[in-house]
XYZ file of N, CA and C in Angstrom:
792
model
N 6.794 8.332 -22.568
C 7.152 8.826 -21.231
C 8.559 9.415 -21.277
N 8.716 10.558 -20.660
C 10.008 11.220 -20.648
C 10.986 10.493 -19.740
N 12.243 10.894 -19.861
C 13.274 10.320 -19.018
C 12.987 10.647 -17.557
N 13.272 9.675 -16.670
C 12.990 9.829 -15.247
C 13.646 11.078 -14.677
N 14.832 11.412 -15.163
C 15.556 12.555 -14.601
C 14.767 13.853 -14.735
N 13.920 13.937 -15.761
C 13.094 15.135 -15.936
C 12.152 15.301 -14.749
N 11.554 14.194 -14.316
C 10.620 14.252 -13.200
C 11.348 14.493 -11.879
N 12.493 13.845 -11.695
C 13.263 14.054 -10.459
C 13.717 15.508 -10.364
N 14.116 16.076 -11.492
C 14.502 17.487 -11.489
C 13.332 18.370 -11.069
N 12.135 18.011 -11.522
C 10.972 18.814 -11.125
C 10.632 18.585 -9.668
N 10.703 17.330 -9.194
C 10.495 17.089 -7.755
C 11.425 17.996 -6.941
N 12.703 18.001 -7.349
C 13.721 18.752 -6.611
C 13.456 20.247 -6.659
N 13.231 20.767 -7.861
C 13.021 22.204 -8.018
C 11.771 22.698 -7.313
N 10.674 21.961 -7.477
C 9.425 22.373 -6.835
C 9.520 22.259 -5.311
N 10.277 21.268 -4.823
C 10.447 21.110 -3.374
C 11.291 22.241 -2.798
N 12.356 22.618 -3.496
C 13.176 23.736 -3.035
C 12.363 25.028 -2.994
N 11.519 25.219 -3.994
C 10.669 26.413 -4.036
C 9.680 26.412 -2.884
N 9.095 25.249 -2.587
C 8.142 25.150 -1.471
C 8.805 25.519 -0.156
N 10.022 25.014 0.053
C 10.713 25.307 1.316
C 11.149 26.757 1.407
N 11.366 27.394 0.263
C 11.754 28.810 0.269
C 10.559 29.718 0.528
N 9.375 29.291 0.137
C 8.207 30.170 0.188
C 7.294 29.920 1.384
N 7.436 28.761 2.043
C 6.563 28.426 3.157
C 7.393 28.107 4.396
N 6.819 28.388 5.549
C 7.466 28.027 6.803
C 7.644 26.519 6.874
N 8.818 26.072 7.270
C 9.084 24.638 7.362
C 10.094 24.385 8.470
N 9.860 23.308 9.211
C 10.839 22.825 10.192
C 11.543 21.641 9.556
N 12.820 21.787 9.292
C 13.566 20.776 8.537
C 14.304 19.813 9.460
N 14.359 18.558 9.040
C 15.201 17.568 9.695
C 14.814 17.233 11.116
N 13.514 17.218 11.413
C 13.070 16.854 12.765
C 13.324 15.363 12.978
N 14.065 14.983 14.007
C 14.311 13.548 14.239
C 13.074 12.868 14.812
N 12.755 11.674 14.285
C 11.655 10.893 14.853
C 12.125 9.551 15.398
N 13.405 9.252 15.236
C 13.956 8.001 15.726
C 15.460 8.101 15.853
N 16.122 7.012 16.237
C 17.546 7.062 16.552
C 18.487 7.044 15.346
N 18.027 6.555 14.197
C 18.909 6.455 13.038
C 19.078 7.816 12.363
N 20.245 8.078 11.756
C 20.446 9.356 11.060
C 19.420 9.605 9.958
N 18.933 8.529 9.359
C 17.954 8.656 8.277
C 16.556 8.964 8.788
N 16.321 8.886 10.077
C 14.972 9.011 10.631
C 14.671 10.476 10.965
N 14.379 11.234 9.918
C 14.025 12.639 10.080
C 12.846 12.963 9.162
N 12.218 14.084 9.421
C 11.111 14.539 8.583
C 11.135 16.048 8.479
N 10.521 16.570 7.430
C 10.318 18.000 7.264
C 8.844 18.290 7.485
N 8.552 19.321 8.274
C 7.168 19.626 8.642
C 6.808 21.051 8.250
N 5.709 21.193 7.509
C 5.164 22.481 7.112
C 3.901 22.728 7.942
N 3.915 23.674 8.874
C 2.717 23.921 9.682
C 1.611 24.565 8.865
N 0.382 24.343 9.303
C -0.767 25.007 8.704
C -0.880 26.427 9.256
N -1.779 27.190 8.680
C -1.954 28.567 9.131
C -2.765 28.696 10.400
N -3.404 27.613 10.836
C -4.198 27.650 12.056
C -4.035 26.348 12.813
N -4.432 26.329 14.057
C -4.288 25.130 14.874
C -5.417 24.150 14.582
N -5.217 22.909 15.074
C -6.186 21.828 14.871
C -6.440 21.565 13.395
N -5.387 21.684 12.621
C -5.485 21.476 11.174
C -5.318 19.992 10.841
N -5.843 19.570 9.701
C -5.508 18.224 9.229
C -4.053 18.171 8.795
N -3.491 16.984 8.788
C -2.105 16.772 8.365
C -2.077 15.767 7.231
N -1.340 16.084 6.177
C -1.049 15.119 5.122
C 0.418 14.730 5.217
N 0.678 13.455 5.398
C 2.034 12.909 5.446
C 2.338 12.296 4.087
N 3.507 12.599 3.535
C 3.900 12.046 2.236
C 5.132 11.158 2.397
N 5.031 9.930 1.857
C 6.134 8.966 1.881
C 6.602 8.763 0.441
N 7.853 9.092 0.185
C 8.359 9.070 -1.190
C 8.581 7.657 -1.713
N 8.674 7.565 -3.035
C 8.991 6.301 -3.694
C 10.470 6.183 -3.995
N 10.803 5.443 -5.054
C 12.199 5.208 -5.413
C 12.624 3.773 -5.184
N 11.636 2.831 -5.221
C 11.922 1.404 -5.053
C 12.719 1.112 -3.784
N 12.436 1.869 -2.730
C 13.045 1.671 -1.404
C 14.565 1.885 -1.411
N 15.109 2.466 -2.488
C 16.566 2.604 -2.595
C 17.020 3.935 -3.179
N 16.063 4.814 -3.487
C 16.419 6.115 -4.055
C 15.509 7.195 -3.483
N 15.855 8.451 -3.771
C 15.100 9.640 -3.373
C 15.121 9.848 -1.860
N 14.506 10.934 -1.421
C 14.526 11.313 -0.004
C 13.438 12.344 0.238
N 13.362 12.815 1.471
C 12.409 13.877 1.779
C 12.751 15.165 1.046
N 14.015 15.340 0.657
C 14.424 16.589 0.023
C 13.762 16.802 -1.333
N 13.314 15.712 -1.977
C 12.597 15.815 -3.251
C 11.094 15.656 -3.061
N 10.629 15.753 -1.811
C 9.250 15.371 -1.504
C 8.399 16.487 -0.920
N 8.870 17.722 -0.969
C 8.090 18.843 -0.432
C 7.160 19.462 -1.463
N 7.213 19.003 -2.712
C 6.469 19.674 -3.777
C 4.953 19.709 -3.568
N 4.326 18.732 -2.840
C 2.875 18.884 -2.629
C 2.504 19.913 -1.562
N 3.474 20.413 -0.814
C 3.165 21.256 0.338
C 2.390 22.524 -0.014
N 2.781 23.292 -1.032
C 2.090 24.573 -1.246
C 0.583 24.455 -1.418
N 0.128 23.513 -2.239
C -1.302 23.386 -2.460
C -2.054 22.980 -1.217
N -1.454 22.088 -0.420
C -2.119 21.603 0.790
C -2.069 22.631 1.913
N -0.910 23.223 2.147
C -0.796 24.238 3.192
C -1.641 25.460 2.845
N -1.644 25.822 1.571
C -2.458 26.947 1.141
C -3.945 26.732 1.364
N -4.362 25.458 1.378
C -5.774 25.127 1.593
C -6.109 24.898 3.058
N -5.097 24.982 3.938
C -5.375 24.882 5.365
C -4.878 23.639 6.058
N -4.105 22.793 5.375
C -3.568 21.578 5.994
C -2.101 21.765 6.349
N -1.633 20.985 7.302
C -0.194 20.854 7.531
C 0.329 19.743 6.619
N 1.638 19.703 6.428
C 2.232 18.722 5.519
C 3.550 18.239 6.107
N 3.808 16.943 5.988
C 5.082 16.369 6.441
C 5.633 15.453 5.363
N 6.918 15.579 5.089
C 7.630 14.694 4.159
C 8.614 13.860 4.965
N 8.533 12.539 4.816
C 9.343 11.634 5.619
C 10.613 11.212 4.905
N 11.689 11.080 5.666
C 12.883 10.377 5.224
C 12.913 9.011 5.900
N 13.581 8.068 5.271
C 13.783 6.740 5.854
C 15.042 6.146 5.233
N 15.619 5.158 5.891
C 16.824 4.526 5.380
C 16.563 3.773 4.092
N 17.558 3.723 3.229
C 17.408 3.110 1.919
C 18.188 1.802 1.820
N 17.678 0.895 0.995
C 18.400 -0.329 0.672
C 19.604 0.023 -0.214
N 20.704 -0.714 -0.113
C 20.910 -1.931 0.672
C 21.378 -1.705 2.113
N 21.545 -0.435 2.523
C 22.010 -0.187 3.886
C 20.987 -0.640 4.934
N 19.717 -0.624 4.560
C 18.650 -1.057 5.462
C 17.816 -2.135 4.778
N 17.429 -3.138 5.535
C 16.525 -4.159 5.016
C 15.111 -3.581 4.949
N 14.270 -4.183 4.115
C 12.927 -3.656 3.946
C 12.131 -3.724 5.247
N 12.339 -4.753 6.051
C 11.681 -4.806 7.361
C 12.036 -3.575 8.193
N 13.292 -3.157 8.130
C 13.731 -1.997 8.898
C 13.116 -0.711 8.344
N 12.993 -0.622 7.019
C 12.386 0.556 6.399
C 10.925 0.671 6.812
N 10.207 -0.445 6.779
C 8.811 -0.456 7.233
C 8.722 0.024 8.681
N 9.618 -0.463 9.526
C 9.612 -0.070 10.937
C 9.905 1.417 11.105
N 10.794 1.960 10.283
C 11.112 3.382 10.379
C 9.910 4.242 10.027
N 9.223 3.908 8.950
C 8.052 4.696 8.563
C 6.981 4.619 9.649
N 6.777 3.450 10.213
C 5.817 3.331 11.317
C 6.243 4.186 12.509
N 7.541 4.218 12.766
C 8.044 5.027 13.874
C 7.769 6.516 13.607
N 7.932 6.942 12.372
C 7.667 8.336 12.014
C 6.199 8.680 12.217
N 5.326 7.788 11.813
C 3.893 8.044 11.943
C 3.472 8.070 13.406
N 4.037 7.170 14.190
C 3.753 7.182 15.626
C 4.232 8.497 16.248
N 5.408 8.957 15.856
C 5.947 10.216 16.376
C 5.005 11.375 16.036
N 4.504 11.409 14.808
C 3.607 12.494 14.402
C 2.297 12.454 15.190
N 1.778 11.275 15.442
C 0.571 11.175 16.260
C 0.833 11.671 17.680
N 1.969 11.276 18.242
C 2.286 11.654 19.621
C 2.537 13.153 19.763
N 3.004 13.792 18.696
C 3.348 15.215 18.760
C 2.367 16.085 17.976
N 1.238 15.532 17.605
C 0.290 16.256 16.765
C -0.149 17.573 17.399
N -0.530 17.532 18.650
C -1.071 18.736 19.292
C -0.035 19.851 19.330
N 1.198 19.526 19.709
C 2.218 20.579 19.764
C 2.583 21.095 18.380
N 2.314 20.299 17.332
C 2.557 20.737 15.952
C 1.377 21.515 15.380
N 0.310 21.647 16.155
C -0.865 22.352 15.677
C -1.781 21.502 14.829
N -1.630 20.182 14.928
C -2.377 19.239 14.102
C -3.473 18.579 14.925
N -4.619 18.364 14.309
C -5.686 17.588 14.937
C -5.300 16.112 14.876
N -5.067 15.447 16.007
C -4.612 14.051 15.975
C -5.623 13.091 15.362
N -6.864 13.530 15.211
C -7.883 12.681 14.591
C -8.012 12.935 13.096
N -7.162 13.824 12.576
C -7.211 14.113 11.125
C -5.820 13.999 10.496
N -5.161 12.902 10.800
C -3.861 12.608 10.198
C -4.091 11.697 8.992
N -3.711 12.170 7.826
C -3.884 11.439 6.569
C -2.511 11.056 6.025
N -2.441 9.911 5.377
C -1.193 9.390 4.832
C -1.253 9.366 3.319
N -0.112 9.536 2.680
C -0.034 9.393 1.232
C 1.353 8.889 0.867
N 1.428 8.176 -0.242
C 2.716 7.667 -0.706
C 2.631 7.291 -2.164
N 3.763 7.362 -2.829
C 3.841 7.043 -4.252
C 4.773 5.861 -4.472
N 4.325 4.872 -5.255
C 5.122 3.712 -5.633
C 5.574 2.943 -4.389
N 6.873 2.875 -4.115
C 7.317 2.225 -2.882
C 6.747 2.923 -1.652
N 6.518 4.222 -1.744
C 5.913 4.943 -0.631
C 4.489 4.496 -0.365
N 3.743 4.152 -1.424
C 2.389 3.625 -1.235
C 2.435 2.272 -0.537
N 3.439 1.453 -0.895
C 3.626 0.181 -0.198
C 3.854 0.419 1.291
N 4.722 1.374 1.623
C 5.046 1.637 3.028
C 3.843 2.194 3.782
N 3.039 3.009 3.128
C 1.820 3.505 3.765
C 0.857 2.363 4.049
N 0.661 1.472 3.076
C -0.264 0.360 3.303
C 0.253 -0.574 4.384
N 1.577 -0.769 4.452
C 2.136 -1.564 5.552
C 1.835 -0.920 6.899
N 1.751 0.402 6.938
C 1.436 1.101 8.186
C -0.035 0.995 8.557
N -0.873 0.517 7.643
C -2.296 0.344 7.924
C -2.648 -1.078 8.325
N -1.654 -1.976 8.344
C -1.906 -3.334 8.802
C -2.132 -3.334 10.308
N -2.791 -4.370 10.804
C -3.185 -4.356 12.211
C -2.242 -5.132 13.127
N -0.959 -5.231 12.721
C 0.018 -5.895 13.583
C 0.781 -4.903 14.456
N 0.314 -3.671 14.540
C 0.896 -2.697 15.456
C -0.217 -1.756 15.898
N 0.025 -0.982 16.922
C -0.975 -0.091 17.490
C -0.388 1.309 17.658
N -0.438 2.130 16.618
C 0.088 3.498 16.740
C -0.730 4.305 17.737
N -0.065 4.811 18.762
C -0.763 5.553 19.800
C -1.758 4.703 20.556
N -1.551 3.373 20.547
C -2.441 2.471 21.250
C -3.732 2.174 20.520
N -3.852 2.633 19.257
C -5.092 2.465 18.518
C -4.889 1.585 17.284
N -5.975 0.972 16.812
C -5.964 0.273 15.538
C -5.638 1.294 14.449
N -4.828 0.946 13.452
C -4.497 1.919 12.403
C -5.713 2.546 11.723
N -6.797 1.791 11.598
C -8.005 2.343 10.983
C -8.619 3.450 11.821
N -8.298 3.484 13.102
C -8.773 4.542 13.993
C -7.733 5.646 14.161
N -6.464 5.282 14.092
C -5.395 6.260 14.292
C -5.247 7.203 13.099
N -5.524 6.702 11.887
C -5.336 7.505 10.675
C -6.678 7.726 9.991
N -6.923 8.977 9.603
C -8.225 9.339 9.054
C -8.404 8.886 7.617
N -7.320 8.683 6.904
C -7.414 8.271 5.513
C -6.037 8.090 4.915
N -5.997 7.528 3.700
C -4.724 7.318 3.021
C -4.926 7.438 1.513
N -3.876 7.901 0.850
C -3.858 8.052 -0.598
C -2.699 7.223 -1.130
N -3.010 6.225 -1.936
C -2.017 5.280 -2.443
C -1.851 5.505 -3.938
N -0.658 5.928 -4.346
C -0.392 6.275 -5.738
C 0.539 5.258 -6.370
N 0.065 4.579 -7.424
C 0.910 3.684 -8.228
C 1.725 2.750 -7.348
N 1.057 2.077 -6.422
C 1.767 1.322 -5.411
C 2.206 -0.068 -5.823
N 3.165 -0.583 -5.045
C 3.628 -1.967 -5.141
C 3.069 -2.684 -3.918
N 2.082 -3.515 -4.128
C 1.390 -4.150 -3.009
C 1.666 -5.644 -2.908
N 2.212 -6.228 -3.961
C 2.592 -7.642 -4.014
C 4.051 -7.689 -4.437
N 4.931 -8.127 -3.536
C 6.370 -8.065 -3.788
C 6.943 -9.290 -4.488
N 6.148 -10.334 -4.668
C 6.672 -11.519 -5.326
C 7.181 -11.211 -6.743
N 6.460 -10.450 -7.574
C 7.027 -10.103 -8.884
C 8.315 -9.291 -8.782
N 8.402 -8.416 -7.772
C 9.612 -7.604 -7.579
C 10.825 -8.497 -7.324
N 10.590 -9.591 -6.628
C 11.674 -10.501 -6.256
C 12.409 -11.049 -7.477
N 11.763 -11.046 -8.635
C 12.346 -11.628 -9.848
C 12.876 -10.562 -10.800
N 13.071 -9.331 -10.309
C 13.581 -8.254 -11.144
C 14.867 -7.681 -10.563
N 15.475 -6.785 -11.308
C 16.704 -6.125 -10.859
C 16.487 -5.331 -9.572
N 15.257 -4.916 -9.317
C 14.964 -4.126 -8.122
C 15.333 -4.898 -6.866
N 15.290 -6.215 -6.931
C 15.528 -7.019 -5.736
C 17.002 -7.141 -5.366
N 17.894 -6.738 -6.257
C 19.326 -6.897 -5.943
C 19.702 -6.189 -4.640
N 19.339 -4.922 -4.454
C 19.660 -4.295 -3.167
C 18.720 -4.695 -2.042
N 17.536 -5.210 -2.378
C 16.579 -5.588 -1.339
C 16.875 -6.970 -0.766
N 17.285 -7.908 -1.631
C 17.617 -9.249 -1.177
C 16.443 -10.027 -0.624
N 15.253 -9.843 -1.208
C 14.066 -10.542 -0.713
C 14.072 -11.997 -1.163
N 13.788 -12.920 -0.235
C 13.494 -14.292 -0.621
C 11.973 -14.454 -0.635
N 11.497 -15.653 -0.941
C 10.056 -15.863 -1.076
C 9.314 -15.552 0.221
N 9.894 -15.948 1.341
C 9.234 -15.717 2.628
C 9.142 -14.228 2.944
N 10.224 -13.491 2.696
C 10.211 -12.059 2.981
C 9.251 -11.328 2.046
N 9.226 -11.722 0.774
C 8.306 -11.098 -0.169
C 6.863 -11.298 0.265
N 6.539 -12.494 0.744
C 5.174 -12.757 1.210
C 4.861 -11.958 2.466
N 5.814 -11.916 3.410
C 5.598 -11.216 4.680
C 5.413 -9.719 4.474
N 6.078 -9.182 3.453
C 6.094 -7.743 3.225
C 5.166 -7.319 2.083
N 4.266 -8.200 1.669
C 3.274 -7.879 0.642
C 1.955 -7.549 1.335
N 1.612 -6.283 1.467
C 0.431 -5.945 2.270
C -0.886 -6.453 1.694
N -0.956 -6.678 0.398
C -2.219 -7.147 -0.172
C -2.602 -8.524 0.359
N -1.620 -9.273 0.836
C -1.899 -10.599 1.396
C -2.168 -10.559 2.899
N -2.087 -9.370 3.495
C -2.213 -9.257 4.956
C -3.196 -8.166 5.368
N -4.130 -7.839 4.511
C -5.037 -6.730 4.788
C -5.873 -6.990 6.031
N -6.022 -5.980 6.861
C -6.852 -6.142 8.055
C -8.332 -6.088 7.706
N -9.158 -6.420 8.662
C -10.612 -6.388 8.445
C -11.119 -4.965 8.281
N -10.399 -3.990 8.880
C -10.818 -2.594 8.806
C -9.694 -1.733 8.265
N -10.051 -0.789 7.405
C -9.121 0.199 6.871
C -9.805 1.560 6.883
N -9.028 2.644 6.960
C -9.642 3.973 6.859
C -10.052 4.259 5.413
N -10.600 5.419 5.185
C -10.960 5.833 3.831
C -9.711 5.861 2.942
N -9.861 5.351 1.730
C -8.721 5.240 0.817
C -9.023 5.886 -0.529
N -8.017 6.549 -1.082
C -7.971 6.904 -2.493
C -6.843 6.081 -3.097
N -7.158 5.249 -4.084
C -6.166 4.380 -4.733
C -6.090 4.803 -6.186
N -4.938 5.326 -6.596
C -4.827 5.922 -7.925
C -3.599 5.423 -8.668
N -3.701 5.460 -9.975
C -2.559 5.230 -10.851
C -2.750 6.072 -12.100
N -1.672 6.263 -12.865
C -1.791 6.937 -14.143
C -2.239 5.971 -15.223
N -2.863 6.480 -16.262
C -3.295 5.607 -17.342
C -2.091 5.026 -18.080
N -0.969 5.769 -18.094
C 0.235 5.331 -18.802
C 1.201 4.667 -17.831
N 0.812 3.493 -17.330
C 1.661 2.716 -16.422
C 1.859 1.326 -17.009
N 2.803 0.580 -16.452
C 3.035 -0.770 -16.947
C 1.852 -1.678 -16.606
N 1.761 -2.788 -17.299
C 0.688 -3.748 -17.050
C 0.716 -4.242 -15.607
N 1.914 -4.447 -15.054
C 2.013 -4.949 -13.682
C 1.495 -3.928 -12.673
N 1.824 -2.651 -12.860
C 1.276 -1.642 -11.953
C -0.240 -1.561 -12.094
N -0.740 -1.717 -13.315
C -2.181 -1.733 -13.512
C -2.838 -2.904 -12.811
N -2.213 -4.085 -12.901
C -2.764 -5.267 -12.240
C -2.798 -5.084 -10.733
N -1.697 -4.587 -10.179
C -1.654 -4.436 -8.728
C -2.664 -3.389 -8.245
N -2.834 -2.329 -9.004
C -3.845 -1.324 -8.667
C -5.236 -1.956 -8.643
N -5.580 -2.672 -9.719
C -6.918 -3.268 -9.816
C -7.148 -4.287 -8.706
N -6.134 -5.107 -8.428
C -6.274 -6.116 -7.382
C -6.500 -5.465 -6.023
N -5.792 -4.374 -5.762
C -5.941 -3.735 -4.457
C -7.315 -3.076 -4.318
N -7.769 -2.386 -5.348
C -9.087 -1.745 -5.273
C -10.158 -2.777 -4.953
N -10.079 -3.941 -5.601
C -11.053 -4.997 -5.315
C -10.914 -5.516 -3.872
N -9.675 -5.683 -3.432
C -9.446 -6.282 -2.111
C -9.864 -5.369 -0.973
N -9.683 -4.058 -1.115
C -9.989 -3.155 -0.009
C -11.453 -2.743 0.009
N -12.172 -3.024 -1.064
C -13.566 -2.596 -1.168
C -14.408 -2.903 0.057
N -14.434 -4.166 0.529
C -15.268 -4.492 1.696
C -14.631 -4.152 3.039
N -13.421 -3.634 3.043
C -12.696 -3.411 4.293
C -12.588 -1.932 4.668
N -12.524 -1.064 3.690
C -12.240 0.347 3.938
C -13.515 1.130 4.231
N -13.362 2.200 5.002
C -14.492 3.071 5.302
C -15.089 3.655 4.028
N -14.246 3.922 3.039
C -14.666 4.379 1.717
C -13.485 4.130 0.785
N -13.771 3.883 -0.485
C -12.708 3.652 -1.461
C -13.014 4.444 -2.725
N -12.033 5.179 -3.190
C -12.134 5.869 -4.480
C -10.994 5.365 -5.346
N -11.311 4.627 -6.402
C -10.307 4.156 -7.352
C -10.224 5.107 -8.521
N -9.000 5.509 -8.879
C -8.795 6.493 -9.945
C -7.734 5.995 -10.915
N -8.032 6.064 -12.205
C -7.039 5.901 -13.256
C -6.946 7.254 -13.947
N -5.904 7.997 -13.660
C -5.809 9.395 -14.065
C -5.389 9.515 -15.529
N -6.197 10.208 -16.296
C -5.896 10.431 -17.704
C -4.659 11.312 -17.855
N -3.891 11.029 -18.873
C -2.715 11.852 -19.213
C -1.670 11.895 -18.098
N -1.669 10.863 -17.240
C -0.664 10.793 -16.193
C 0.065 9.457 -16.249
N 1.318 9.471 -15.811
C 2.113 8.251 -15.737
C 2.592 8.042 -14.302
N 3.461 7.073 -14.138
C 3.934 6.692 -12.806
C 4.639 7.837 -12.091
N 5.275 8.717 -12.843
C 6.148 9.720 -12.236
C 5.512 11.098 -12.098
N 4.544 11.428 -12.951
C 3.939 12.756 -12.819
C 2.612 12.739 -12.062
N 2.070 11.559 -11.778
C 0.826 11.486 -11.000
C 0.931 12.197 -9.650
N 2.051 12.083 -8.910
C 2.103 12.740 -7.595
C 1.902 14.248 -7.629
N 2.147 14.893 -8.777
C 1.937 16.343 -8.846
C 0.458 16.707 -8.677
N -0.442 15.756 -8.960
C -1.871 16.016 -8.809
C -2.333 15.912 -7.358
N -1.495 15.403 -6.479
C -1.895 15.175 -5.088
C -2.451 16.423 -4.434
N -1.872 17.572 -4.755
C -2.279 18.820 -4.104
C -2.913 19.803 -5.080
N -3.419 19.293 -6.198
C -4.062 20.134 -7.204
C -5.553 19.811 -7.246
N -6.397 20.615 -6.597
C -7.822 20.294 -6.542
C -8.530 20.377 -7.882
N -7.859 20.917 -8.896
C -8.447 20.963 -10.229
C -8.327 19.620 -10.956
N -7.493 18.711 -10.425
C -7.332 17.385 -11.019
C -8.286 16.403 -10.356
N -8.540 15.270 -11.018
C -9.420 14.255 -10.441
C -8.849 13.730 -9.133
N -7.541 13.448 -9.110
C -6.909 12.956 -7.893
C -6.954 14.010 -6.800
N -6.533 15.221 -7.116
C -6.505 16.277 -6.113
C -7.876 16.567 -5.528
N -8.907 16.542 -6.357
C -10.261 16.775 -5.862
C -10.666 15.688 -4.871
N -10.294 14.436 -5.173
C -10.608 13.334 -4.260
C -9.836 13.477 -2.955
N -8.584 13.899 -3.033
C -7.768 14.087 -1.834
C -8.343 15.208 -0.964
N -8.663 16.338 -1.575
C -9.192 17.478 -0.813
C -10.530 17.119 -0.173
N -11.340 16.331 -0.870
C -12.623 15.909 -0.291
C -12.398 14.990 0.898
N -11.422 14.080 0.781
C -11.141 13.144 1.873
C -10.587 13.868 3.094
N -9.719 14.829 2.867
C -9.099 15.562 3.973
C -10.048 16.598 4.565
N -11.017 17.041 3.772
C -11.963 18.042 4.243
C -11.486 19.456 4.027
N -10.816 19.680 2.898
C -10.289 21.016 2.589
C -11.229 21.761 1.648
């Protein structure tokens, strides 16, 4: 696997190119904190599906500015696209980060029509820590737009996610997070799955650590009886950092599954 900086450089470069070549509304506020903004790429027609992307970075790195790279493939196929920003640890606790992402999703549902989006075709996606935040948004302890999350969101794509935080608590990643056992349990979505979930694509690269592989396998098994549909993917020739590039590439196994789920 190449150095992480190679992938971050590509995230950055491809995102800058996307914003230069496609119409985008940058820095739309969805909440009161300075970090609570999103970038929105409208579709070419109204009543379009929307794909929301939540970035990774172990809840302490990256931003929406490196997260526009999936936009061209999705917008070109007829979908709108949104990249979310949220506050990072240690300035924000993980509970606050979860709340911010939920606030962003609620804002997008409430403003879907004026954005040209079909409110019944809002799809979520996230990579690594972003997949964790997306799954936390599918739990049934909140009601986005007054609806159960399984009804509010048409589907979700979870890439190389962290769904059980107890192992994280014993690594260097926890230094800025400061999770104790109770917080790790409360914020581990695999232990709090609702009875109903929307259609899911759960993917990882074949070249991932054993722990990411375990968490992927455990989640696919756990969501099987709960989700409207589940597609589990182990992508050949992909790792933790380059898998997200397939999100908007219909020629890839992941991209084909995403386009089928969104209806593109």
